[in-house]
CSV table of C-alpha atoms and ligand atoms in Angstrom, one decimal:
chain,number,residue,atom,x,y,z
Q,178,MET,CA,-6.2,15.7,3.1
Q,179,GLU,CA,-2.6,14.7,3.9
Q,180,LYS,CA,-2.1,11.0,4.5
Q,181,PRO,CA,-0.5,9.5,7.5
Q,182,MET,CA,3.1,8.3,7.1
Q,183,ILE,CA,1.7,4.8,6.2
Q,184,SER,CA,-1.8,4.2,5.0
Q,185,LEU,CA,-3.1,0.8,3.8
Q,186,GLU,CA,-6.7,1.2,2.6
Q,187,ASN,CA,-8.8,-1.9,2.1
Q,188,VAL,CA,-5.8,-3.9,1.0
Q,189,GLU,CA,-6.5,-7.4,-0.3
Q,190,LYS,CA,-3.9,-9.8,-1.4
Q,191,VAL,CA,-4.7,-13.0,-3.2
Q,192,TYR,CA,-2.0,-15.5,-4.2
Q,193,LYS,CA,-2.5,-17.9,-7.0
Q,194,THR,CA,-1.7,-21.4,-5.8
Q,195,LYS,CA,-2.0,-24.9,-7.3
Q,196,ALA,CA,-5.0,-25.4,-5.1
Q,197,GLY,CA,-6.6,-22.2,-6.4
Q,198,PRO,CA,-6.7,-18.6,-5.2
Q,199,LEU,CA,-5.6,-18.0,-1.6
Q,200,LYS,CA,-6.7,-14.8,0.0
Q,201,VAL,CA,-4.0,-13.8,2.5
Q,202,LEU,CA,-5.0,-10.2,3.3
Q,203,LYS,CA,-8.7,-9.6,3.6
Q,204,GLY,CA,-9.4,-5.9,3.5
Q,205,VAL,CA,-6.7,-4.4,5.8
Q,206,ASN,CA,-6.9,-0.8,6.9
Q,207,PHE,CA,-3.8,0.3,8.7
Q,208,GLN,CA,-2.6,3.8,9.4
Q,209,VAL,CA,0.6,4.8,11.1
Q,210,ASN,CA,1.5,8.4,11.9
Q,211,ALA,CA,5.0,9.9,11.6
Q,212,GLY,CA,7.1,9.0,14.6
Q,213,GLU,CA,5.0,6.0,15.7
Q,214,PHE,CA,6.5,2.7,16.8
Q,215,VAL,CA,4.2,-0.2,16.0
Q,216,ALA,CA,4.6,-3.9,16.7
Q,217,ILE,CA,2.8,-6.5,14.6
Q,218,VAL,CA,2.1,-9.8,16.2
Q,219,GLY,CA,0.0,-12.8,15.2
Q,220,PRO,CA,0.2,-16.5,14.4
Q,221,SER,CA,2.4,-18.0,11.8
Q,222,GLY,CA,0.8,-17.8,8.4
Q,223,SER,CA,-1.7,-15.1,9.4
Q,224,GLY,CA,-0.2,-12.6,6.8
Q,225,LYS,CA,2.3,-10.5,8.8
Q,226,SER,CA,5.1,-10.7,6.2
Q,227,THR,CA,2.6,-10.1,3.4
Q,228,LEU,CA,1.4,-7.0,5.2
Q,229,ILE,CA,5.0,-5.8,5.7
Q,230,ASN,CA,5.7,-6.4,2.0
Q,231,MET,CA,2.8,-4.1,1.1
Q,232,ILE,CA,4.5,-1.3,3.1
Q,233,THR,CA,7.9,-1.7,1.5
Q,234,GLY,CA,6.4,-2.2,-2.0
Q,235,ILE,CA,8.3,-5.5,-2.2
Q,236,ASP,CA,4.9,-6.9,-3.1
Q,237,ARG,CA,1.7,-5.2,-4.3
Q,238,PRO,CA,-1.9,-5.6,-3.3
Q,239,THR,CA,-4.5,-7.4,-5.5
Q,240,SER,CA,-6.8,-4.5,-4.6
Q,241,GLY,CA,-6.8,-1.5,-2.3
Q,242,GLU,CA,-4.4,1.4,-2.0
Q,243,VAL,CA,-1.0,1.8,-0.3
Q,244,TYR,CA,0.5,5.2,0.6
Q,245,VAL,CA,3.9,5.5,2.3
Q,246,ALA,CA,5.9,8.6,3.0
Q,247,GLY,CA,3.7,10.7,0.8
Q,248,GLN,CA,3.9,8.3,-2.1
Q,249,ARG,CA,1.1,6.3,-3.7
Q,250,LEU,CA,2.7,2.9,-4.4
Q,251,THR,CA,-0.2,1.2,-6.1
Q,252,ASN,CA,0.2,3.1,-9.4
Q,253,MET,CA,4.0,2.7,-9.7
Q,254,ASN,CA,5.9,0.1,-11.7
Q,255,GLU,CA,8.4,-2.3,-10.0
Q,256,ASN,CA,11.4,-0.3,-11.0
Q,257,ALA,CA,10.0,3.0,-9.7
Q,258,VAL,CA,9.0,1.3,-6.5
Q,259,ALA,CA,12.5,-0.2,-6.0
Q,260,LYS,CA,14.1,3.2,-6.6
Q,261,TRP,CA,11.6,4.9,-4.2
Q,262,ARG,CA,12.2,2.2,-1.5
Q,263,GLY,CA,16.0,2.7,-1.6
Q,264,ARG,CA,15.5,6.3,-0.4
Q,265,ASN,CA,12.4,6.1,1.8
Q,266,VAL,CA,12.2,2.8,3.6
Q,267,GLY,CA,14.9,0.9,5.5
Q,268,VAL,CA,14.2,-2.8,5.6
Q,269,VAL,CA,15.6,-5.1,8.3
Q,270,PHE,CA,15.1,-8.9,7.8
Q,271,GLN,CA,15.2,-11.8,10.2
Q,272,PHE,CA,18.3,-13.3,8.5
Q,273,PHE,CA,20.2,-10.0,8.0
Q,274,GLN,CA,20.7,-10.6,4.3
Q,275,LEU,CA,24.1,-8.9,4.1
Q,276,LEU,CA,26.2,-9.6,1.0
Q,277,PRO,CA,28.8,-12.2,2.1
Q,278,THR,CA,31.5,-11.2,-0.5
Q,279,ILE,CA,32.0,-7.6,0.6
Q,280,THR,CA,32.9,-6.1,4.0
Q,281,VAL,CA,30.5,-4.8,6.6
Q,282,LEU,CA,31.5,-1.2,5.6
Q,283,GLU,CA,30.9,-1.9,1.9
Q,284,ASN,CA,27.5,-3.4,2.8
Q,285,VAL,CA,26.5,-0.2,4.5
Q,286,MET,CA,27.7,1.9,1.6
Q,287,LEU,CA,25.7,-0.2,-1.0
Q,288,PRO,CA,22.4,1.6,-0.8
Q,289,MET,CA,24.2,5.0,-1.3
Q,290,HIS,CA,25.8,3.5,-4.4
Q,291,TYR,CA,22.5,2.2,-5.7
Q,292,CYS,CA,20.7,5.5,-5.2
Q,293,GLY,CA,23.5,7.8,-6.1
Q,294,THR,CA,23.4,9.6,-2.7
Q,295,TYR,CA,26.1,11.0,-0.5
Q,296,SER,CA,28.6,11.0,-3.4
Q,297,GLY,CA,32.1,11.7,-2.2
Q,298,ARG,CA,31.4,10.9,1.4
Q,299,ARG,CA,29.8,7.4,1.4
Q,300,LYS,CA,32.7,5.9,3.3
Q,301,GLU,CA,32.6,8.5,6.1
Q,302,ARG,CA,28.8,8.2,6.4
Q,303,ALA,CA,28.9,4.4,6.5
Q,304,MET,CA,31.5,4.7,9.3
Q,305,GLU,CA,29.3,7.1,11.2
Q,306,LEU,CA,26.4,4.7,10.9
Q,307,LEU,CA,28.5,1.8,12.2
Q,308,GLU,CA,29.5,4.0,15.1
Q,309,LEU,CA,25.8,4.8,15.7
Q,310,VAL,CA,25.0,1.1,15.9
Q,311,ASN,CA,28.1,0.5,18.1
Q,312,ILE,CA,30.1,-1.8,15.8
Q,313,PRO,CA,32.8,0.5,14.2
Q,314,ASP,CA,35.5,-2.1,15.1
Q,315,VAL,CA,34.1,-4.7,12.6
Q,316,ALA,CA,33.9,-2.3,9.6
Q,317,ASN,CA,36.5,-4.2,7.6
Q,318,LYS,CA,35.4,-7.7,8.5
Q,319,TYR,CA,33.2,-9.9,6.3
Q,320,PRO,CA,29.7,-10.7,7.5
Q,321,SER,CA,30.6,-14.4,8.2
Q,322,GLN,CA,33.4,-13.2,10.6
Q,323,ILE,CA,31.0,-11.4,13.0
Q,324,SER,CA,28.2,-12.5,15.4
Q,325,GLY,CA,24.5,-12.6,14.5
Q,326,GLY,CA,23.9,-9.6,16.7
Q,327,GLN,CA,26.6,-7.7,15.0
Q,328,GLN,CA,25.3,-8.7,11.6
Q,329,GLN,CA,21.9,-7.4,12.5
Q,330,ARG,CA,23.3,-4.1,13.7
Q,331,ALA,CA,25.2,-3.8,10.4
Q,332,ALA,CA,22.0,-4.5,8.6
Q,333,ILE,CA,20.3,-1.7,10.6
Q,334,ALA,CA,23.2,0.7,9.6
Q,335,ARG,CA,22.6,-0.3,6.0
Q,336,ALA,CA,18.9,0.3,6.4
Q,337,LEU,CA,19.7,3.8,7.6
Q,338,ALA,CA,22.2,4.6,4.8
Q,339,ASN,CA,19.8,6.9,2.9
Q,340,ASP,CA,18.2,8.3,6.0
Q,341,PRO,CA,14.7,6.9,5.3
Q,342,LYS,CA,11.7,8.2,7.2
Q,343,VAL,CA,10.3,4.7,7.6
Q,344,ILE,CA,12.0,1.6,9.0
Q,345,VAL,CA,10.3,-1.8,8.7
Q,346,GLY,CA,11.5,-5.0,10.3
Q,347,ASP,CA,10.2,-8.5,9.7
Q,348,GLU,CA,11.2,-10.4,12.9
Q,349,PRO,CA,14.4,-8.5,13.1
Q,350,THR,CA,15.2,-10.1,16.5
Q,351,GLY,CA,13.9,-13.5,15.5
Q,352,ASN,CA,17.3,-15.1,15.0
Q,353,LEU,CA,19.1,-13.4,17.9
Q,354,ASP,CA,19.8,-14.5,21.5
Q,355,THR,CA,18.0,-12.5,24.2
Q,356,LEU,CA,20.9,-10.1,24.9
Q,357,SER,CA,21.4,-9.2,21.2
Q,358,ALA,CA,17.7,-8.9,20.7
Q,359,GLY,CA,17.5,-6.4,23.5
Q,360,LEU,CA,20.3,-4.4,22.0
Q,361,VAL,CA,18.7,-4.3,18.6
Q,362,PHE,CA,15.4,-3.4,20.2
Q,363,ALA,CA,17.0,-0.5,22.1
Q,364,LEU,CA,18.4,0.7,18.9
Q,365,PHE,CA,14.9,0.8,17.4
Q,366,GLU,CA,13.7,2.8,20.4
Q,367,GLU,CA,16.6,5.3,19.8
Q,368,LEU,CA,15.6,5.7,16.2
Q,369,VAL,CA,12.0,6.3,17.1
Q,370,ALA,CA,13.2,8.9,19.6
Q,371,GLN,CA,15.0,10.6,16.7
Q,372,GLY,CA,11.8,10.8,14.7
Q,373,LYS,CA,11.8,7.6,12.6
Q,374,THR,CA,8.5,5.7,12.0
Q,375,ILE,CA,8.9,2.0,12.7
Q,376,VAL,CA,6.8,-1.0,12.1
Q,377,MET,CA,8.2,-4.3,13.4
Q,378,VAL,CA,6.8,-7.8,13.2
Q,379,THR,CA,7.8,-9.9,16.2
Q,380,HIS,CA,6.9,-13.2,17.8
Q,381,ASP,CA,8.5,-12.0,21.0
Q,382,ARG,CA,5.6,-11.0,23.4
Q,383,ASP,CA,8.1,-9.5,25.8
Q,384,LEU,CA,9.4,-7.1,23.2
Q,385,ALA,CA,6.0,-6.3,21.8
Q,386,GLY,CA,4.9,-5.4,25.3
Q,387,GLN,CA,7.4,-2.6,25.3
Q,388,VAL,CA,6.2,-1.1,22.1
Q,389,PRO,CA,3.6,1.8,22.5
Q,390,ARG,CA,1.2,0.3,19.9
Q,391,VAL,CA,0.6,-3.3,19.1
Q,392,GLU,CA,-1.5,-4.6,16.3
Q,393,GLU,CA,-2.5,-8.2,15.7
Q,394,VAL,CA,-3.0,-10.0,12.4
Q,395,ARG,CA,-5.4,-12.9,12.5
Q,396,ASP,CA,-6.2,-14.8,9.4
Q,397,GLY,CA,-5.5,-11.9,7.0
Q,398,GLN,CA,-7.2,-9.2,9.1
Q,399,LEU,CA,-6.0,-6.6,11.6
Q,400,VAL,CA,-7.6,-7.0,15.0
Q,401,SER,CA,-6.6,-4.8,17.9
Q,402,PRO,CA,-5.2,-7.1,20.6
Q,403,SER,CA,-8.0,-6.3,23.0
Q,404,GLU,CA,-10.4,-7.9,20.6
Q,405,VAL,CA,-8.7,-11.2,21.0
Q,406,ASP,CA,-8.3,-10.8,24.7
Q,407,GLU,CA,-9.9,-14.0,26.1
Q,408,ARG,CA,-11.7,-12.2,28.9
Q,409,LEU,CA,-13.4,-10.0,26.3
Q,410,VAL,CA,-14.4,-13.0,24.2
Q,411,VAL,CA,-15.8,-14.7,27.3
Q,412,ARG,CA,-17.7,-11.5,28.3
Q,413,GLN,CA,-19.2,-11.2,24.8
Q,414,ALA,CA,-20.2,-14.9,24.8
Q,415,LYS,CA,-22.3,-14.4,27.9
X,156,LIG,N1,4.2,-15.9,-2.8
X,156,LIG,C1,3.2,-16.7,-2.2
X,156,LIG,N2,2.5,-17.5,-2.9
X,156,LIG,C2,1.5,-18.2,-2.4
X,156,LIG,N3,1.2,-18.2,-1.0
X,156,LIG,C3,1.9,-17.4,-0.3
X,156,LIG,C4,2.9,-16.6,-0.8
X,156,LIG,N4,3.5,-15.8,0.2
X,156,LIG,C5,2.8,-16.2,1.3
X,156,LIG,N5,1.8,-17.1,1.0
X,156,LIG,C6,0.9,-17.7,2.0
X,156,LIG,O1,0.2,-16.6,2.6
X,156,LIG,C7,-0.1,-16.9,4.0
X,156,LIG,C8,0.5,-15.8,4.8
X,156,LIG,O2,1.9,-15.8,4.7
X,156,LIG,P1,2.9,-14.8,5.5
X,156,LIG,O3,4.2,-15.1,5.1
X,156,LIG,O4,2.4,-13.4,5.3
X,156,LIG,O5,2.6,-15.2,7.0
X,156,LIG,P2,3.3,-14.7,8.4
X,156,LIG,O6,2.2,-14.2,9.3
X,156,LIG,O7,4.4,-13.8,8.0
X,156,LIG,O8,3.9,-16.1,9.0
X,156,LIG,P3,5.2,-16.4,9.8
X,156,LIG,O9,4.9,-15.9,11.2
X,156,LIG,O10,5.4,-17.8,9.7
X,156,LIG,O11,6.3,-15.6,9.2
X,156,LIG,C9,0.5,-18.3,4.3
X,156,LIG,O12,-0.5,-19.2,4.1
X,156,LIG,C10,1.5,-18.4,3.1
X,156,LIG,O13,1.7,-19.8,2.8
X,157,LIG,MG1,6.5,-13.9,8.2
């Protein structure tokens, strides 16, 4: 049977620490269909970033299976995963992570260079993407010369460079003021409307409330938000 766009099956992640093994993901099952927009919420340290890193292949599970965009990640080596990620997953981080020594335009072109895509028209494509995220005017500036909101939009343009099916954000609005956060969020909504699949970690309950599907991570497990709804807990206790 064909897999959903994202499928985590019984995923466990154990980190080795000085104090001994630390189980951070405790058997996570998480399926996301093509075109879905999912927000991940949950307390600090619950395992949200670890979960996101499973989807991007930046990290791998201790046990369980991960399938993304038709690819089984758990049997691939690190190099193969990195290559695959470059074409299939756009990653947006809290602190933008643009390269400071090259211009905004060059940052957006970088994934095309790495993956050998869009040869001969990388500059044009990067410019189109900067227009899409509404910052064509800062193309030739360096990241340090533009605002946080502009940097994050540049990072989104970069994430879109190879036209990935899946976009993943780990608190992409976490370092932005309310206005910029709203603009970045609106951009995500636009991308979902265009058919992208998006999973976004956020601490912002207001933003999460606007996402069609919200999942909560608690102590390394996915719980649907209704399960932690206080009223429900009280009702069950009776
Ligand atoms: N590489 C690592 N080695 C050891 N422990 C780790 C490692 N990465 C994460 N952890 C631990 O795993 C747990 C979950 O971390 P994770 O970063 O996934 O949480 P989070 O939900 O993203 O938190 P936050 O909201 O603060 O970003 C934490 O206890 C963290 O200290
Ligand atoms: Mg985190």
